[in-house]
mmCIF file of C-alpha atoms in Angstrom:
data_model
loop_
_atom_site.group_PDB
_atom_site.id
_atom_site.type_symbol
_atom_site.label_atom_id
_atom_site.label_comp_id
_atom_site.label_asym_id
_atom_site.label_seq_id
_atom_site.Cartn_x
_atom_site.Cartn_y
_atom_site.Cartn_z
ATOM 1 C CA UNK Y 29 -10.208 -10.917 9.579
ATOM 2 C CA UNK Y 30 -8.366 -9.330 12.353
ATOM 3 C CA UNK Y 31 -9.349 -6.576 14.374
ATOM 4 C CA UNK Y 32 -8.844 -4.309 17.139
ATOM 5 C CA UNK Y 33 -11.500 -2.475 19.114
ATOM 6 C CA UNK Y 34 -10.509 0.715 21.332
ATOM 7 C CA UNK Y 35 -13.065 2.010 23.581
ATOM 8 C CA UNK Y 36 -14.160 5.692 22.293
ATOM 9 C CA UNK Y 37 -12.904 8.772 23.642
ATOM 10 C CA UNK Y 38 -12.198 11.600 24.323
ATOM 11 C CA UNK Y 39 -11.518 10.827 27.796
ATOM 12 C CA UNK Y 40 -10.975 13.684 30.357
ATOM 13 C CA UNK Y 41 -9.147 12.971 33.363
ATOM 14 C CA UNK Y 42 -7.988 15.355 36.451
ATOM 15 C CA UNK Y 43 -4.206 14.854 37.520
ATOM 16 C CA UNK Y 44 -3.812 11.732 39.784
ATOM 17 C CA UNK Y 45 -7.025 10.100 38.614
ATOM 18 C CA UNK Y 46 -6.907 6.396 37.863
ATOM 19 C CA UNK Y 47 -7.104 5.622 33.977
ATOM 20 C CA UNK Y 48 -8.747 2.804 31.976
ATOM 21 C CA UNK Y 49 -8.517 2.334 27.651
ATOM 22 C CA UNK Y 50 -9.995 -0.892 27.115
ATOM 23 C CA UNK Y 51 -8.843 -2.802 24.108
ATOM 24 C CA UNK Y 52 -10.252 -6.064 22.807
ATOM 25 C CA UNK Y 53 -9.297 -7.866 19.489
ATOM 26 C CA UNK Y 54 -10.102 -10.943 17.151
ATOM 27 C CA UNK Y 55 -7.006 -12.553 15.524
ATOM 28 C CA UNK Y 56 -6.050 -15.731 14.355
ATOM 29 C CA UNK Y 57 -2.931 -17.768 15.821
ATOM 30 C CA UNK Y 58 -1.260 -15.941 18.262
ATOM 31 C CA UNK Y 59 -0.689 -12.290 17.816
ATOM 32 C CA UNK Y 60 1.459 -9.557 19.735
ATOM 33 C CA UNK Y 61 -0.074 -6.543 21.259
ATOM 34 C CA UNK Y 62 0.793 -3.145 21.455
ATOM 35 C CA UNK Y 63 0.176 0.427 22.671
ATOM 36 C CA UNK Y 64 1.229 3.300 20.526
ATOM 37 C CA UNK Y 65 1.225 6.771 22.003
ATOM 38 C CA UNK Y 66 1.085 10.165 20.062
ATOM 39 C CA UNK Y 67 1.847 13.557 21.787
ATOM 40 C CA UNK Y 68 0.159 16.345 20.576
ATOM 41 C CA UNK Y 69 2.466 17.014 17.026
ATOM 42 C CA UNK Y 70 4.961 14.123 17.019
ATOM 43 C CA UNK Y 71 4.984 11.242 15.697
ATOM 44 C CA UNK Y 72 3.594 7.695 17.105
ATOM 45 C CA UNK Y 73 5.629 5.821 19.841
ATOM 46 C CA UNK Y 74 5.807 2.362 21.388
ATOM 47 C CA UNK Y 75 4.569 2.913 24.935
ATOM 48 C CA UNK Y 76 4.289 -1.012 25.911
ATOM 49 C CA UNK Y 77 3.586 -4.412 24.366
ATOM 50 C CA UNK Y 78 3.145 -8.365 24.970
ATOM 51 C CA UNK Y 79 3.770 -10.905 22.753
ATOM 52 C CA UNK Y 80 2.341 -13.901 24.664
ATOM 53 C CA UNK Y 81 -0.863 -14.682 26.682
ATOM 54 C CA UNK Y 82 -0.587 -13.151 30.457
ATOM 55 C CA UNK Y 83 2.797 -11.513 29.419
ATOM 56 C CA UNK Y 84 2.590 -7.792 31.231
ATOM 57 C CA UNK Y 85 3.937 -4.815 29.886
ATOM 58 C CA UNK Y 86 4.631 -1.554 31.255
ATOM 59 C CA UNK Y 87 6.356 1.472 31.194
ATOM 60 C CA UNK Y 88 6.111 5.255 32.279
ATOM 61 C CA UNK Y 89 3.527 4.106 34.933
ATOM 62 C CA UNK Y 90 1.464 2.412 32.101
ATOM 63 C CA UNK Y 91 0.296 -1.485 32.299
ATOM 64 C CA UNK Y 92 -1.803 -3.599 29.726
ATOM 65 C CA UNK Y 93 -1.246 -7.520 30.917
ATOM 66 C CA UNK Y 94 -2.429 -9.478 27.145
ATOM 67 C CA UNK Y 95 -5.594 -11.431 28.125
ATOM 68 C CA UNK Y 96 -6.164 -14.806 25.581
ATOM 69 C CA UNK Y 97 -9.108 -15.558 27.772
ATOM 70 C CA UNK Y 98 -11.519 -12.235 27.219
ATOM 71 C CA UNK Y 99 -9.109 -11.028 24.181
ATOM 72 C CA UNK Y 100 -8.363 -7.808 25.333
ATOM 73 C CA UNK Y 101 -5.056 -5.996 26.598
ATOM 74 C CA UNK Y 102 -6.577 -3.135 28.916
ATOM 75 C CA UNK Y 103 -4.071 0.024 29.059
ATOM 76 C CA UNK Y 104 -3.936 1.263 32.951
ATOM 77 C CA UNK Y 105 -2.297 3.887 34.881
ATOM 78 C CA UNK Y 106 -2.447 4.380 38.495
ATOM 79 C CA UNK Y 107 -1.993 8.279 38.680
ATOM 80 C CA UNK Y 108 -2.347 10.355 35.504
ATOM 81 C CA UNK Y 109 -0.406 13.406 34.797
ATOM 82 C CA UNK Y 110 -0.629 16.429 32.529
ATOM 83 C CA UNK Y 111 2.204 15.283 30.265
ATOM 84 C CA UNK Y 112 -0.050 12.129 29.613
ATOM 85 C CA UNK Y 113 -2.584 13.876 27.462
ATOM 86 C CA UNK Y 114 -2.193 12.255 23.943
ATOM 87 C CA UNK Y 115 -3.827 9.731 21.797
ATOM 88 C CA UNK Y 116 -3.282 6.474 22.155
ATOM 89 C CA UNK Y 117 -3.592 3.878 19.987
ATOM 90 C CA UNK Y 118 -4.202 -0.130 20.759
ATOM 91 C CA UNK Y 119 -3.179 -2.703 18.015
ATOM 92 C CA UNK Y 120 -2.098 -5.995 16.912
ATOM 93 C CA UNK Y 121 0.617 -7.253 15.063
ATOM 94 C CA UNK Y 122 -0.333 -10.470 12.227
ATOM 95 C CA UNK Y 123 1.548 -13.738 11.998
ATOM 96 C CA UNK Y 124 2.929 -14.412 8.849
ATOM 97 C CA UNK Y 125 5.669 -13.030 7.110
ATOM 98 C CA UNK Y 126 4.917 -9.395 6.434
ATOM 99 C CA UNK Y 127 3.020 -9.017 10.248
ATOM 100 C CA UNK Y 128 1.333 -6.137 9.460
ATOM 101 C CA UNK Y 129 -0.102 -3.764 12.386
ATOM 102 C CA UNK Y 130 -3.741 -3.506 13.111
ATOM 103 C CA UNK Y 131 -4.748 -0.689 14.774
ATOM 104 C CA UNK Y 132 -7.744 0.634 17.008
ATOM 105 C CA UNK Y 133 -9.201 4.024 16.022
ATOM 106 C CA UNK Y 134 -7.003 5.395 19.185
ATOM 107 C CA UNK Y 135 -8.583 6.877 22.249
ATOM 108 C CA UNK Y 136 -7.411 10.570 23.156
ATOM 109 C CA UNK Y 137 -6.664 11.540 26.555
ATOM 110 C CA UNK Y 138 -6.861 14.783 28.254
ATOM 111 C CA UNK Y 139 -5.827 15.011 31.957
ATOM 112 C CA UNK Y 140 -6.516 18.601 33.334
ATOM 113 C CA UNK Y 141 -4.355 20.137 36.263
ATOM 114 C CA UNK A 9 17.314 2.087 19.207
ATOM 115 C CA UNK A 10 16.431 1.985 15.559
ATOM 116 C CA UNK A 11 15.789 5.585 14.549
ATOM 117 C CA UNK A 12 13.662 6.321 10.809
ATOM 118 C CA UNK A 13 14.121 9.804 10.239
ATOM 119 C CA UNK A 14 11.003 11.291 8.300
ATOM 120 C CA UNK A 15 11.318 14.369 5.871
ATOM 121 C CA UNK A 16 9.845 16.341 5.700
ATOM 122 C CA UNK A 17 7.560 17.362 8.094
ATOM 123 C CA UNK A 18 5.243 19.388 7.081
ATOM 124 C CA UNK A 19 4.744 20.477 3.329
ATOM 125 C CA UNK A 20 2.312 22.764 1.341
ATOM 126 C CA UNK A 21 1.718 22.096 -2.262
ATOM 127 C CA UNK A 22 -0.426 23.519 -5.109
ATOM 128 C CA UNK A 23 -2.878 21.101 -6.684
ATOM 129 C CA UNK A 24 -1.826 19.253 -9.524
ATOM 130 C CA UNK A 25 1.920 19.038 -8.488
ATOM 131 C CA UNK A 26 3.707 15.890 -7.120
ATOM 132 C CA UNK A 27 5.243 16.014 -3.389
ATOM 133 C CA UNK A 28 7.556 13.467 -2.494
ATOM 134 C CA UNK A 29 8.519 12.356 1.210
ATOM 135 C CA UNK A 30 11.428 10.300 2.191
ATOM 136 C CA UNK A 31 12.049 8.150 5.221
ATOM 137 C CA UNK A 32 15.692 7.197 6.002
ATOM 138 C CA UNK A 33 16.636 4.043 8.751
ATOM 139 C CA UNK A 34 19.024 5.863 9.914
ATOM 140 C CA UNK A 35 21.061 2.823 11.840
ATOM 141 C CA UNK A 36 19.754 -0.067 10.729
ATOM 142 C CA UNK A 37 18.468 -1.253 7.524
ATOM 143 C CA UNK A 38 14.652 -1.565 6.729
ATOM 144 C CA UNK A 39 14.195 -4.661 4.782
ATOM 145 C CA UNK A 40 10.319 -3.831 5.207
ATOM 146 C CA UNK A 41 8.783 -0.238 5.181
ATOM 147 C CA UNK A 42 4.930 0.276 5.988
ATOM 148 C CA UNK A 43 3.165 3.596 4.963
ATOM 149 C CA UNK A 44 0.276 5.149 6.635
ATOM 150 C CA UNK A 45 -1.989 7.890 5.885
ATOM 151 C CA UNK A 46 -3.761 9.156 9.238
ATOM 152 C CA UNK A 47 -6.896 11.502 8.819
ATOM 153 C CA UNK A 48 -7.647 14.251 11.519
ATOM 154 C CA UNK A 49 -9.285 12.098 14.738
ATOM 155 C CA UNK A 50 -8.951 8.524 12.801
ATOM 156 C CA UNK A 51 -6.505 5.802 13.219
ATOM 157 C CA UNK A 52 -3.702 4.995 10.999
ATOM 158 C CA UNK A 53 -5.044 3.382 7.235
ATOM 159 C CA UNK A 54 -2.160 1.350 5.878
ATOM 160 C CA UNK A 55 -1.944 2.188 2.620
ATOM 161 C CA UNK A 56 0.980 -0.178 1.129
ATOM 162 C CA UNK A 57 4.105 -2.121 2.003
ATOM 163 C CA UNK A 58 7.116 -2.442 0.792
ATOM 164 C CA UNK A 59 9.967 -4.506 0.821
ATOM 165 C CA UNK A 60 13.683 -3.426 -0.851
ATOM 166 C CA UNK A 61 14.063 -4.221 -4.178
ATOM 167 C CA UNK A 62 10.395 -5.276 -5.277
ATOM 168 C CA UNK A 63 7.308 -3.791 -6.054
ATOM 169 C CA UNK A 64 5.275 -2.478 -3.264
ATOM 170 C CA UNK A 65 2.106 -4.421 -2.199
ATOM 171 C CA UNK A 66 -0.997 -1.936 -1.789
ATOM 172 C CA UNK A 67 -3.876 -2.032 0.472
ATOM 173 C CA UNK A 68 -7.282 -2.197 -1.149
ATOM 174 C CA UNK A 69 -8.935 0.967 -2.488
ATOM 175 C CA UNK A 70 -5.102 2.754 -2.648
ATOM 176 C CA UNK A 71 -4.119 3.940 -6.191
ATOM 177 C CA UNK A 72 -0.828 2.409 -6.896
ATOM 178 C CA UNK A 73 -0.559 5.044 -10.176
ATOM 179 C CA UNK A 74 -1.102 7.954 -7.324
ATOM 180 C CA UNK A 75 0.843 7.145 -4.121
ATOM 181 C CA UNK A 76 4.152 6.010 -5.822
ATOM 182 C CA UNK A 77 6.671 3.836 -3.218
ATOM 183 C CA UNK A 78 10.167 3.473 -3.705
ATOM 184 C CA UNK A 79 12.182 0.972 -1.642
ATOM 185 C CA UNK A 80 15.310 0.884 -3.542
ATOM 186 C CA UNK A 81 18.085 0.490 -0.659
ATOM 187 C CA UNK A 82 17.564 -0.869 2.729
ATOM 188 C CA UNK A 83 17.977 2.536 4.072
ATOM 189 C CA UNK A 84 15.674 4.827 1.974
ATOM 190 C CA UNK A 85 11.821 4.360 0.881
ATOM 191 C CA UNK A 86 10.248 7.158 -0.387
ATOM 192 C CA UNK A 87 6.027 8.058 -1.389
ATOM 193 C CA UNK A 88 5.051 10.273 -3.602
ATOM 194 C CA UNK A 89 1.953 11.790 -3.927
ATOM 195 C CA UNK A 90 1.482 12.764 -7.730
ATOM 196 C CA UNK A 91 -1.164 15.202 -9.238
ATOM 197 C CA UNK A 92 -2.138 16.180 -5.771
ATOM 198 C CA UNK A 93 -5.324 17.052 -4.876
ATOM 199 C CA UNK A 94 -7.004 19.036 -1.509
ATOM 200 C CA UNK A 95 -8.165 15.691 -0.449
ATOM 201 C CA UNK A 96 -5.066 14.072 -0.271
ATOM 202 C CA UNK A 97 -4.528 16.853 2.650
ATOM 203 C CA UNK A 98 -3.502 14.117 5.466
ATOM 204 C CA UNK A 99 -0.643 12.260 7.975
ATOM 205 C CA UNK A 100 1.479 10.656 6.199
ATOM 206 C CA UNK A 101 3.679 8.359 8.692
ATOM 207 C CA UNK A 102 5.984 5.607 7.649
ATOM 208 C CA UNK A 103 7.154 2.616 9.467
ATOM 209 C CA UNK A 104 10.097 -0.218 9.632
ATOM 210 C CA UNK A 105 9.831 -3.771 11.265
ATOM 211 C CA UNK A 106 12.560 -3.392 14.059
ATOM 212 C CA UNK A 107 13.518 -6.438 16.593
ATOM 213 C CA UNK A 108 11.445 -5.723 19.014
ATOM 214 C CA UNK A 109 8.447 -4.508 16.798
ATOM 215 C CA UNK A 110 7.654 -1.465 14.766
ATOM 216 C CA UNK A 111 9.568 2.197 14.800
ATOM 217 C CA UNK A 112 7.736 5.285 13.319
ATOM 218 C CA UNK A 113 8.967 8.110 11.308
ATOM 219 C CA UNK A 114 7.548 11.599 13.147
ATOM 220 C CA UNK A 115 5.379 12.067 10.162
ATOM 221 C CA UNK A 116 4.762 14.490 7.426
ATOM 222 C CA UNK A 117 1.792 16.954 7.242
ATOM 223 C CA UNK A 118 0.523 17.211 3.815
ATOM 224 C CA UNK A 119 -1.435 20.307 2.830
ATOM 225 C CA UNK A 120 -2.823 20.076 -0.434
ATOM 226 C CA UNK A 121 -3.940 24.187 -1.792
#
């Protein structure tokens, strides 16, 4: 079935440091790919997603370009910041009519000052 | 954007009574709710789906005669946990199919005494 593997955290980061999640996955057909992000008490949030091969998405700094060749959709950042500490969470979305989400254990982040 | 507003947020019950928790699409309607149950450091565990009007479809191992879904407008879905138990202490997070993906409700925090 399909799947989504999130490299393991925690991961602990000082401020400007350059960040890596990687995310691989084994679907069927042709799936889109997200990133959730949870602050500390709140609820999940979309941070970015693709929904075709070599499609980029970003936002906030973030990038994860959706890979068909090594199945994986890598989250990046340039420069982490304080307010990025959170747990973030990789996963896929099915084909088919109810396109359920599959989702990676999530990696948590900690970037100290 | 597509708002689901998730009530409440935190609750504390006594074992043996039933807690229910509501998530309202606030501006547009959910044909399709997912819930989720999210254990401390885990990722999310889908444990059913439901669509308005019908019976909700429920992931394997998830009592249906325990965690009771109600999708009976395209704006309200509610789960109830009956008989609760400590070990139904959890995250309880619900979700709609949106346009451009998936929006979460901020959760409820079950505590189960």
């Amino acid at each position: 079935g399909n799947s989504v593997t999130q490299m393991e955290g925690p991961v602990t980061l000082s401020e400007e440091a350059f960040l890596t999640i990687n995310c691989t996955y084994t679907a069927t057909g042709y799936p889109s790919l997200f990133w959730y992000v949870q602050y500390p008490g709140e609820g999940l949030q979309l941070l970015l997603k693709a929904t075709k091969a070599d499609d980029k998405g970003s936002n906030k700094g973030f990038e994860a370009t959706y890979r068909k060749e090594t199945t994986s959709f890598h989250l990046e950042k340039g420069s982490v910041q304080v307010s990025d500490s959170a747990v973030y969470f990789c996963a896929l979305s099915e084909t088919g009519n109810n396109r359920k989400l599959i989702w990676g254990l999530g990696t948590s982040l900690a970037v100290n000052p | 954007g597509a708002v689901v507003s998730q009530h409440p947020s935190r609750v504390i019950c006594k074992s043996g009574t039933s807690v229910k928790i509501e998530c309202r699409s606030l501006d547009f309607q959910a044909t399709t709710m997912f819930w989720y149950r999210q254990f401390p450091k885990q990722s999310l565990m889908l444990m059913a789906t439901s669509n308005e009007g019908s019976k909700a479809t429920y992931e394997q191992g998830v009592e249906k005669d325990k965690f009771l879904i109600n999708h009976a407008s395209l704006t309200l879905s509610t789960l109830t946990v009956t008989s609760a138990h400590p070990e139904d202490s959890s995250f309880y997070i619900c979700s709609a199919r949106v346009q451009y993906g998936y929006t979460f409700g901020s959760g409820t925090r079950l505590t189960v005494v």
